[in-house]
Coordinates of C-alpha atoms and ligand atoms in Angstrom, one line a residue:
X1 CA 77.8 -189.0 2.9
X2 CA 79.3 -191.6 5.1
X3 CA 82.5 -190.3 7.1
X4 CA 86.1 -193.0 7.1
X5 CA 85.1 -194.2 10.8
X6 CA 89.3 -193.9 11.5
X7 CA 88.1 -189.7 11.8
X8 CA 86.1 -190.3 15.2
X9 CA 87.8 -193.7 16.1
X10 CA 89.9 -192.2 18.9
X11 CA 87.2 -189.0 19.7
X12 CA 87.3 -188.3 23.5
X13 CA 83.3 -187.6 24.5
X14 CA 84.6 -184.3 26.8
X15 CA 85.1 -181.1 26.0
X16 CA 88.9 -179.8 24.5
X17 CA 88.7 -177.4 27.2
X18 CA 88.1 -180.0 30.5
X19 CA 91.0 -181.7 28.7
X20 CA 93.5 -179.3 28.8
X21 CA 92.6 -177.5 32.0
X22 CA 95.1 -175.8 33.7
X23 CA 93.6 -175.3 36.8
X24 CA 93.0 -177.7 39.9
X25 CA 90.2 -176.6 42.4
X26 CA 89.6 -178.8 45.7
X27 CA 86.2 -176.8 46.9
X28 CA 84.1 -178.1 49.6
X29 CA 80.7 -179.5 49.3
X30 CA 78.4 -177.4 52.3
X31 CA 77.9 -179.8 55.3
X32 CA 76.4 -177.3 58.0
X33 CA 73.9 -173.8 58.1
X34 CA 75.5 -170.4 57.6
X35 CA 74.8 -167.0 57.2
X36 CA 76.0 -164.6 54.7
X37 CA 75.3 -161.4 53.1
X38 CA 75.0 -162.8 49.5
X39 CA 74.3 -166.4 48.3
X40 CA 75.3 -166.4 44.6
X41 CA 73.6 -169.5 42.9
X42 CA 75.5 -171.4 40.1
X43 CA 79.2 -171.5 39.5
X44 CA 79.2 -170.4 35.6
X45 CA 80.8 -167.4 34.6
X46 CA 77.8 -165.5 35.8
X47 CA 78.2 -166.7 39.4
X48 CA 82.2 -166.6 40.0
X49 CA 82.0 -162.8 38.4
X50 CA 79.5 -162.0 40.9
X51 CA 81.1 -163.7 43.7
X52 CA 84.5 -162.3 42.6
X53 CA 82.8 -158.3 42.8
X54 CA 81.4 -158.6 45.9
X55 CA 84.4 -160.1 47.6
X56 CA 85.9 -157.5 46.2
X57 CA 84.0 -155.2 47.8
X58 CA 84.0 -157.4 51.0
X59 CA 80.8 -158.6 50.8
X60 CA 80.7 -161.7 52.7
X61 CA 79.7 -163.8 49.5
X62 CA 79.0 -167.8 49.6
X63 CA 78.5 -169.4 46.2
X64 CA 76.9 -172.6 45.5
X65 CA 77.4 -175.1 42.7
X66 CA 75.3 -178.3 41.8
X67 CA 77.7 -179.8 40.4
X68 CA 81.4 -181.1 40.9
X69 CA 82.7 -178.6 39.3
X70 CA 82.3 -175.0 38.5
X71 CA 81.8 -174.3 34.7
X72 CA 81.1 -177.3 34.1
X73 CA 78.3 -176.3 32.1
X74 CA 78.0 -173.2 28.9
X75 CA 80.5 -171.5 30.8
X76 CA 83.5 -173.9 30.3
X77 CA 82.2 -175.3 26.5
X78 CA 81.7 -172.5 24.7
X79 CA 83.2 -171.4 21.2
X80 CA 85.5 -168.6 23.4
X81 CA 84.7 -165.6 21.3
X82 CA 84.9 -162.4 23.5
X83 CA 82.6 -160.3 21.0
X84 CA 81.4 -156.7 21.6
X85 CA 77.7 -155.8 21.2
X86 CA 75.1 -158.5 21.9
X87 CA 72.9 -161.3 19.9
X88 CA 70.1 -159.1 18.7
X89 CA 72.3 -156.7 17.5
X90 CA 73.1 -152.7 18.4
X91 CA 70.3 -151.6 15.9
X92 CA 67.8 -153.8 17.1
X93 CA 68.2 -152.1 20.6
X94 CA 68.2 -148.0 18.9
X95 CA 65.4 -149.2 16.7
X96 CA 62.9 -150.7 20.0
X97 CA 64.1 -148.7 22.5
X98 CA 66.1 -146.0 21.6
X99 CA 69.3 -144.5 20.8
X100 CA 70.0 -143.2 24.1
X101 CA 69.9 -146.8 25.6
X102 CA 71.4 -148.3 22.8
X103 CA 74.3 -145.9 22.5
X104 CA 74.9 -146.7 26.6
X105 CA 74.1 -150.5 26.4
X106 CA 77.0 -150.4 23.1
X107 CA 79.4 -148.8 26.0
X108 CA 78.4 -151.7 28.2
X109 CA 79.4 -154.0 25.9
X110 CA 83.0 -152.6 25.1
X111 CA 83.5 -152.4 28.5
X112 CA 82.3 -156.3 28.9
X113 CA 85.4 -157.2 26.9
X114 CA 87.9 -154.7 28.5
X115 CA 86.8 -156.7 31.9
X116 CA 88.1 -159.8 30.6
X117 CA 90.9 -158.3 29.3
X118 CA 91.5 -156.5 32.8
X119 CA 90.8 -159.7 34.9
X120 CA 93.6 -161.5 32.8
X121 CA 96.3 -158.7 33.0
X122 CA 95.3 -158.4 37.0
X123 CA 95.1 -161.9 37.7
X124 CA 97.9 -163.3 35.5
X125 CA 95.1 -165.8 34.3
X126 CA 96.6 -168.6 32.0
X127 CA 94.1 -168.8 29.2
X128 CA 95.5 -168.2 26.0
X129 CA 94.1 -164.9 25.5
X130 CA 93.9 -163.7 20.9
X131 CA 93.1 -160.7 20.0
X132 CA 90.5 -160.6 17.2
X133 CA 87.3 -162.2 15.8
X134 CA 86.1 -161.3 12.2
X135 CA 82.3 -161.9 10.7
X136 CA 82.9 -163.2 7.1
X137 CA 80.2 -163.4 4.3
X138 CA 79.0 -166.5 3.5
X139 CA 76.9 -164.9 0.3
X140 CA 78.2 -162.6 -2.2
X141 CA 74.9 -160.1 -1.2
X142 CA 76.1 -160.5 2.5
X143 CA 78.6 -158.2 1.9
X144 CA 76.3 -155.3 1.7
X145 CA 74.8 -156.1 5.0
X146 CA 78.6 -155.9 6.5
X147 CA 79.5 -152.5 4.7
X148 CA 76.0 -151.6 6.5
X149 CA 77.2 -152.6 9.9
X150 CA 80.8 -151.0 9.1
X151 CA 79.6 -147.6 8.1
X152 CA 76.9 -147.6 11.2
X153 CA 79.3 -149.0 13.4
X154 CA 81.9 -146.1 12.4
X155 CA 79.5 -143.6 11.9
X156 CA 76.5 -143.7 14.3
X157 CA 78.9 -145.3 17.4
X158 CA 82.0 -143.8 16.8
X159 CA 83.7 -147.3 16.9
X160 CA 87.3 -147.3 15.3
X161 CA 87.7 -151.0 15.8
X162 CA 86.5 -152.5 12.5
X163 CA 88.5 -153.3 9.3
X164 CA 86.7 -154.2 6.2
X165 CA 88.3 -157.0 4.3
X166 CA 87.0 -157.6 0.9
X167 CA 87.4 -161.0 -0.9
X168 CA 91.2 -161.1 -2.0
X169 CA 92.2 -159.9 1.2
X170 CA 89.8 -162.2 3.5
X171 CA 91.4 -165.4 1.1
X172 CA 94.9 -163.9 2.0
X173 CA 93.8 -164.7 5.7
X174 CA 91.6 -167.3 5.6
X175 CA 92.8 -170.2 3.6
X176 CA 88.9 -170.8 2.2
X177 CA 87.5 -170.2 -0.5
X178 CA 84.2 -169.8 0.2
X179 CA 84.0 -166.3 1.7
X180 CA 83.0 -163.0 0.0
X181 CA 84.4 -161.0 2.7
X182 CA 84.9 -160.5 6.3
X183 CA 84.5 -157.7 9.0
X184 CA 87.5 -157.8 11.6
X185 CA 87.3 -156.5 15.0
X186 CA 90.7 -156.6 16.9
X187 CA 88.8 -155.4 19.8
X188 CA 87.3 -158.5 20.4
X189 CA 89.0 -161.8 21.1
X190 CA 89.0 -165.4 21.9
X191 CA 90.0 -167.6 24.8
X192 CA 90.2 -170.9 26.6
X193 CA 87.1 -170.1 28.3
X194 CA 87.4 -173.1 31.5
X195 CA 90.7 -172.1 32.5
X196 CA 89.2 -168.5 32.2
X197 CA 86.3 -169.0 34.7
X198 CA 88.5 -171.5 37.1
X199 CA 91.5 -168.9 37.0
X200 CA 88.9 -166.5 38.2
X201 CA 87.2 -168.5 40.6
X202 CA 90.7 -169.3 42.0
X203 CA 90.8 -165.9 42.9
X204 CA 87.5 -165.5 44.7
X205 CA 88.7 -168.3 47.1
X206 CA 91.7 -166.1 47.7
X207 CA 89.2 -163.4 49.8
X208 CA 88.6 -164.5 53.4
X209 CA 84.9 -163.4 53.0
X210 CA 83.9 -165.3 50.2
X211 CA 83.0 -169.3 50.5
X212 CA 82.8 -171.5 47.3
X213 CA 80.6 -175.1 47.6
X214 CA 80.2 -177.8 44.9
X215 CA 77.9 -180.3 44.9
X216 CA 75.8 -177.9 46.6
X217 CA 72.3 -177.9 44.7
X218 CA 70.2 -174.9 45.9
X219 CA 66.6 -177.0 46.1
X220 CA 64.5 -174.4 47.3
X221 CA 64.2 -171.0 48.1
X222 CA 61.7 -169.2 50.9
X223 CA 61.8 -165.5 51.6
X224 CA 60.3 -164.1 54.6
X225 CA 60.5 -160.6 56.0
X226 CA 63.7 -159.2 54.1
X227 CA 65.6 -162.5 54.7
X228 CA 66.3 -165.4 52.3
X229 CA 66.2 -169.0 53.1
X230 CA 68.3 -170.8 50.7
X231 CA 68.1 -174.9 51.0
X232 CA 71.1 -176.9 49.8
X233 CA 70.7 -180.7 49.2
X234 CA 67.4 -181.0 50.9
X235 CA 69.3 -180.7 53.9
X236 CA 71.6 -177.5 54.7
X237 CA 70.0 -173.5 55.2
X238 CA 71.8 -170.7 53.9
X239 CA 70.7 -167.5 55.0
X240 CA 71.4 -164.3 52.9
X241 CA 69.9 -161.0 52.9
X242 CA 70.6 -160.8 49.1
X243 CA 70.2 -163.5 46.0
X244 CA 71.6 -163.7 43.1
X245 CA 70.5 -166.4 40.7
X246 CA 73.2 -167.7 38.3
X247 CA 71.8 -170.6 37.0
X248 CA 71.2 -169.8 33.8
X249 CA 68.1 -171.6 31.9
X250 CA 67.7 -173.8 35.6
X251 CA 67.1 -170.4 37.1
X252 CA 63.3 -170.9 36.5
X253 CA 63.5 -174.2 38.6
X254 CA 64.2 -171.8 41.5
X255 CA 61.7 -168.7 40.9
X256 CA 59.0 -170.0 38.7
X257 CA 58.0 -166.4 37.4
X258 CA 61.8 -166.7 35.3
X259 CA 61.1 -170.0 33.8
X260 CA 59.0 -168.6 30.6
X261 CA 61.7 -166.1 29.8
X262 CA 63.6 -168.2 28.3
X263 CA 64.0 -171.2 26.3
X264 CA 67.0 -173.9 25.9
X265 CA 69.4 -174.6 23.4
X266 CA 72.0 -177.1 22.3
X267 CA 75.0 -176.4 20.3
X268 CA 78.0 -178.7 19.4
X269 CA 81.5 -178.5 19.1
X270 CA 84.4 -180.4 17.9
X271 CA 88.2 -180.2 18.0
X272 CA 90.4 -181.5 15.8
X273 CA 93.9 -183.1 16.3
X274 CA 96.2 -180.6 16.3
X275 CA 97.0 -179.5 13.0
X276 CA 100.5 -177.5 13.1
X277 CA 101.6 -176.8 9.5
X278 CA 98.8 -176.4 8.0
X279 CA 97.2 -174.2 10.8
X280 CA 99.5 -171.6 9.8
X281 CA 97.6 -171.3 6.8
X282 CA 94.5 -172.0 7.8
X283 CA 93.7 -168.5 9.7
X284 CA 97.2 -166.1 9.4
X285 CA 95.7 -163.9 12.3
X286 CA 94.3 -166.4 14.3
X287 CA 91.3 -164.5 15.0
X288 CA 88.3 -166.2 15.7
X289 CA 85.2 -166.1 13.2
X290 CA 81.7 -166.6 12.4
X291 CA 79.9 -166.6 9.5
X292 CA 76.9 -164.2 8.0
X293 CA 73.9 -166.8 8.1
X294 CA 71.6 -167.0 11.0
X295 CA 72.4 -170.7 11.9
X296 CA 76.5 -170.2 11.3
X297 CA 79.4 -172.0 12.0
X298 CA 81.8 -170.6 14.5
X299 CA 85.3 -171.9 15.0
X300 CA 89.3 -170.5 16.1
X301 CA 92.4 -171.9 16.4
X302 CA 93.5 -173.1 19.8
X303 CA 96.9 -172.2 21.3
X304 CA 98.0 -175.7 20.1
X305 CA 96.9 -175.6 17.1
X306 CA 93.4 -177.6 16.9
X307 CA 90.5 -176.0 15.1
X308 CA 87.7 -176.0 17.6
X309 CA 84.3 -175.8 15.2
X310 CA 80.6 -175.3 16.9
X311 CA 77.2 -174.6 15.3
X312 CA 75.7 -175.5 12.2
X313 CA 72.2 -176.5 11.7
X314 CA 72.3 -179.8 13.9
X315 CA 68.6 -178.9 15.2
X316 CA 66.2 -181.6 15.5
X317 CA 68.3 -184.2 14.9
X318 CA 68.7 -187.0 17.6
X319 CA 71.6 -188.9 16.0
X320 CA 74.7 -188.2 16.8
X321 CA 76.5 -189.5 14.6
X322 CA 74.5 -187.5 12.0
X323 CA 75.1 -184.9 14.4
X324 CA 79.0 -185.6 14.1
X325 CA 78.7 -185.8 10.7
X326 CA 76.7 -182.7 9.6
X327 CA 79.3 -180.7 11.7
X328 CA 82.3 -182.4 9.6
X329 CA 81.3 -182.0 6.4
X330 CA 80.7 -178.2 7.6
X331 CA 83.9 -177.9 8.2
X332 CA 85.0 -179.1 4.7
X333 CA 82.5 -177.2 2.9
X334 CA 85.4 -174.3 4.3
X335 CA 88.2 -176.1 4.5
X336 CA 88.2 -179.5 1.9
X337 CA 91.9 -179.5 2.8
X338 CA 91.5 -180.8 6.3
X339 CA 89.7 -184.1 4.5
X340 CA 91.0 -187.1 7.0
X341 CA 92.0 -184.8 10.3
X342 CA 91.0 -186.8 13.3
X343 CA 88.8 -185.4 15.5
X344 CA 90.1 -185.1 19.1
X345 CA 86.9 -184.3 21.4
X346 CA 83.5 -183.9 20.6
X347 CA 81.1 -182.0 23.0
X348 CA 77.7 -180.4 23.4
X349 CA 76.6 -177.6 25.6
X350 CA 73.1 -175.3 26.2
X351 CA 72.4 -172.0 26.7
X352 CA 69.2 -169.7 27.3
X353 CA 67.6 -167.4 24.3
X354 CA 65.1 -165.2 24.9
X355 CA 63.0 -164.7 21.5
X356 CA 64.6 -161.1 20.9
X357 CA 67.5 -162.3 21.8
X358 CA 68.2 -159.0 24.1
X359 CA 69.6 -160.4 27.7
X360 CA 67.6 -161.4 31.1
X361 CA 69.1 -159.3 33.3
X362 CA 67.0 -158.0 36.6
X363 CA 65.4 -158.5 39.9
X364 CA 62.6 -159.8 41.9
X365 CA 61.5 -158.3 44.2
X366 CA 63.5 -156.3 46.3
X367 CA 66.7 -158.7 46.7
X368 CA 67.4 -161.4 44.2
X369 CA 68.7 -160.7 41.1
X370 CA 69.1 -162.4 38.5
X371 CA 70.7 -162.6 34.6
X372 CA 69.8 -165.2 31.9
X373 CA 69.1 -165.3 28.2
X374 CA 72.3 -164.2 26.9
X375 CA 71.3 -166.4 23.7
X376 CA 74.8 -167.7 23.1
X377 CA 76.7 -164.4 23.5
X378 CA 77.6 -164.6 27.3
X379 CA 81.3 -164.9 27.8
X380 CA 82.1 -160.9 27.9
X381 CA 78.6 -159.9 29.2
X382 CA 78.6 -162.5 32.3
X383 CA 81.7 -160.4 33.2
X384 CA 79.6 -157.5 33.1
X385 CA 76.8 -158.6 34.6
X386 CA 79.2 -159.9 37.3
X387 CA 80.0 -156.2 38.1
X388 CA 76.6 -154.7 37.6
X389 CA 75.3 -157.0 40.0
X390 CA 77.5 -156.5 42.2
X391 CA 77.3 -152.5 42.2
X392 CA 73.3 -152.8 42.3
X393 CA 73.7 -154.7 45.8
X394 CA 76.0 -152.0 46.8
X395 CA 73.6 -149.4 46.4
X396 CA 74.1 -148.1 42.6
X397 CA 72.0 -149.7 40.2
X398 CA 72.1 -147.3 37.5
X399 CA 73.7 -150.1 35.2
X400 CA 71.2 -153.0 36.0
X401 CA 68.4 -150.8 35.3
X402 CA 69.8 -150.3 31.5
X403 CA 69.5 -153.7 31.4
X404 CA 66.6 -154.4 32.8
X405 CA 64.5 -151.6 31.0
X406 CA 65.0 -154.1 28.0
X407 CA 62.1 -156.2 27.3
X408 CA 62.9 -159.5 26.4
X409 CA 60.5 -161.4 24.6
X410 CA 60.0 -165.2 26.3
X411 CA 59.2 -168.0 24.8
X412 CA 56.7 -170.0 27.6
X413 CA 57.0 -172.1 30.0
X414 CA 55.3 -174.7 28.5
X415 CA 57.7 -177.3 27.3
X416 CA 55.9 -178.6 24.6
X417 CA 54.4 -175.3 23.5
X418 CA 58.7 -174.4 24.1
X419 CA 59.4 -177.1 21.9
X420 CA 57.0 -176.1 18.9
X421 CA 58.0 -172.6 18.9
X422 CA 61.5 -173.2 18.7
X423 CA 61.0 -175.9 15.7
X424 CA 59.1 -173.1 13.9
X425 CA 61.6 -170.8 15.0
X426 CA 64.3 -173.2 13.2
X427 CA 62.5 -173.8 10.1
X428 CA 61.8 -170.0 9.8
X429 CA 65.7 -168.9 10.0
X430 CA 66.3 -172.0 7.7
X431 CA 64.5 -170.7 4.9
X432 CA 65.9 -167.1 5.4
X433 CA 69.4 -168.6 4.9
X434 CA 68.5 -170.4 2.3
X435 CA 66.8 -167.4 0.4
X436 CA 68.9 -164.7 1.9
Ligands
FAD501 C1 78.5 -174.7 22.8 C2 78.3 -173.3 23.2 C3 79.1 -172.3 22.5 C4 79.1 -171.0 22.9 N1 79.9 -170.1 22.4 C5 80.0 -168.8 22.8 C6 81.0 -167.9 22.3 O1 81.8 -168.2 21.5 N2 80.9 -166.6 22.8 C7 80.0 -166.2 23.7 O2 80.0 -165.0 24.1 N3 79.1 -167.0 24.2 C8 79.1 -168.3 23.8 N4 78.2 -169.2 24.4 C9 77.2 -168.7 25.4 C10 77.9 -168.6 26.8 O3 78.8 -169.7 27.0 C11 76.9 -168.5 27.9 O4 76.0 -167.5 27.6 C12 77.4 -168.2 29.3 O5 78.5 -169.1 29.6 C13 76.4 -168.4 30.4 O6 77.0 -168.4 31.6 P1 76.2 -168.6 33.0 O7 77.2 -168.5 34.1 O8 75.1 -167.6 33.1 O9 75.6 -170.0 32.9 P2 76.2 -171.5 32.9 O10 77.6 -171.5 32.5 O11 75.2 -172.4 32.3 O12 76.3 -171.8 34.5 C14 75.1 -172.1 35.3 C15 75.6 -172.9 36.5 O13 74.5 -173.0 37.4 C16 74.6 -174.3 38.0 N5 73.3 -174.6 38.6 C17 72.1 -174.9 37.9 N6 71.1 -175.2 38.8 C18 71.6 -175.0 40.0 C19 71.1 -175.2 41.3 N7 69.8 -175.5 41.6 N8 72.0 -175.0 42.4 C20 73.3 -174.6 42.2 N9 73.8 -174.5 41.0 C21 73.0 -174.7 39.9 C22 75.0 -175.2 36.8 O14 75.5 -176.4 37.2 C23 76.0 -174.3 36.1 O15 77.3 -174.5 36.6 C24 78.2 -170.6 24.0 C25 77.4 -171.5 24.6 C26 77.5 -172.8 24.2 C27 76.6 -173.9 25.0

């Protein structure tokens, strides 16, 4: 089906967020050699969390950015959704390694989103903080599989956060038809995830001991004797007795041994003008949702009023305006009364899956640490990790070592051998969605 051309006419190429962000950061690039107790590489959520932990703490923390910005990469594009538990799902965790560790990791996780919540309150952050996010069923048998995760969730975890919604009640809320039901969490949340990280960053530059740099591309690292040599643009040596490598799937650029752990993945997004009237009616709560299949759509309601949408099966296709639109007529498959919206901005961002989807967290050796693979569920859990991290170079690494007695399953370092599994891997969760 061929779109009217007047929907993308005026569609800005950049992300809603970088559009309206409320937060203006003059950092310096790194023009000389320091020292420091902790170099914390990559300014995503990952890295300022980090940074903002050890400052805490006094560390005297220096963290370096590639780019010209901080979050300018998954961190300050993603869909916003502050969700509890993690990709591969709690059961997954009991079922491989236990209940113990999967009844601590499930703690973790709550306390990934109470961070956020914390860091918002604390530092009066500006990011349109909503409460709730809700699964809904995109097929009548789906349902079953959310009463499953309800009664488990209730039962086995002791988790009073869940409502079940069944059909009437989700189409009182949602203004689709489509759904068979939804599971609500009003733990969980959404926000404007940029002005998230750069509220928080703002905050590490606050601390006389901690020093952010842009443009500041870490090109090598050499470790010699307990002490870390940490080049920046070819040219400039940090020294730090600890590392922490925030660079998400680039960390294996850095420390080869990290690069088949993981894999890279695209995902779009669009947002639409903003819709007023009929957002009302679009989703009465406003709580962000996702949908039962394995390759789902995602989408919320922004504090004006847009519906930002992501995900969908755009895999393996290389035009984008097939790309556009595939993820329109997604959108109208839910809502065929938002036929003709304009679409405001149209974006893309990647993140790193590991092939269990269970999180990358660890260290090397004895003093760089590291956290990757949150495959796509990494705005609470960088928090986390932030902390964890942070506490582990202080001395107690009870936390990380939850983490990191996970094994995560990578993919290969090869890129092409990367590249076929990840096709398979997409035709595979294809034809479960379309059987299941
Ligand atoms: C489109 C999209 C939608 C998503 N939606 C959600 C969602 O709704 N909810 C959710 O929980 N998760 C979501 N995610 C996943 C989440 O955004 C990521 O898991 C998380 O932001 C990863 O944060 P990070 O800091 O580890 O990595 P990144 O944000 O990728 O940051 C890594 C940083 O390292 C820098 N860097 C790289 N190499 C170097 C170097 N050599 N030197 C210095 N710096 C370097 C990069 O420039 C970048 O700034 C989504 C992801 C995408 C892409």
């Amino acid at each position: 089906m061929n779109l009217d051309p007047i929907i993308y006419e005026h569609t800005i190429y950049r992300s809603f967020y970088s559009h309206t962000q409320n937060v203006e950061l003059a950092l310096p690039t790194l023009t000389e050699d320091i020292d420091c107790h902790v170099c914390v590489i990559g300014g995503g959520l990952t890295g300022i969390a980090t940074a903002l932990q050890l400052a805490k703490m006094n560390y005297h923390v220096v963290l370096l950015e590639a780019e010209s910005s901080l979050a300018n990469q998954a961190s300050g594009v993603n869909g916003g959704q502050v969700l509890n538990s993690y990709e591969c799902g709690m059961e997954y965790i009991a079922t491989k390694y236990g209940n113990q560790l999967a009844m601590q990791l499930w703690q973790l996780s709550l306390d990934a989103v109470n961070l956020i919540k914390h860091n918002i309150k604390t530092y009066n952050l500006d990011c349109d903080w909503q409460n709730g996010c809700g699964i809904v069923a995109y097929k009548a048998h789906h349902m079953q599989d959310i009463h499953n995760e309800y009664d488990l969730m209730k039962n086995k975890y002791a988790y009073d956060g869940l409502e079940l919604y069944d059909v009437q009640q989700t189409a009182s809320i949602v203004g689709s038809k489509i759904y068979h039901g939804c599971l609500y969490d009003c733990n969980a949340g959404h926000l404007h995830p940029l002005n998230y990280a750069l509220g928080l960053a703002k905050i590490v530059t606050n601390h006389p001991h901690a020093h952010i740099y842009v443009k500041s591309r870490v090109t090598a690292i050499n470790s010699n004797h307990g002490t870390h040599t940490i080049m920046v643009n070819h040219k400039h040596r940090v020294t730090a007795q600890f590392i922490v490598l925030a660079c998400n799937y680039n960390n294996g650029r850095l420390i080869p041994q990290l690069a088949n752990k993981v894999t890279k993945f695209e995902t779009y997004m669009f947002a639409t003008e903003p819709l007023n009237a009929v957002a009302v009616e679009l989703i009465k709560n406003r709580m962000a949702l996702f949908d039962s299949r394995n390759i789902m759509n995602y989408y919320r309601l922004s504090a004006d009023n847009c519906l930002l949408f992501g995900g969908g099966d755009t895999f393996g296709k290389s035009n984008l305006d097939k790309i556009k639109t595939a993820l329109y007529l997604d959108m109208l498959k839910i809502f065929p009364q938002l036929n003709g919206v304009k679409v405001q901005n149209f974006w893309s961002g990647a993140d790193s899956l590991t092939l269990n989807l269970v999180p990358d967290v660890g260290k090397v050796g004895s003093a760089i640490y590291y956290a990757q693979g949150y495959s796509g569920q990494g705005v609470a859990l960088s928090n986390l990790v932030g902390l964890i991290i942070a506490n582990a170079i202080h001395g107690n690494s009870e936390q990380l070592d939850l983490f990191a007695s996970l094994r995560p399953i990578g993919i290969g370092g090869n890129p092409l051998l990367n590249a076929v599994l990840i096709k398979m891997g997409i035709a595979y969760f294809r034809l479960k969605d379309y059987f299941y």
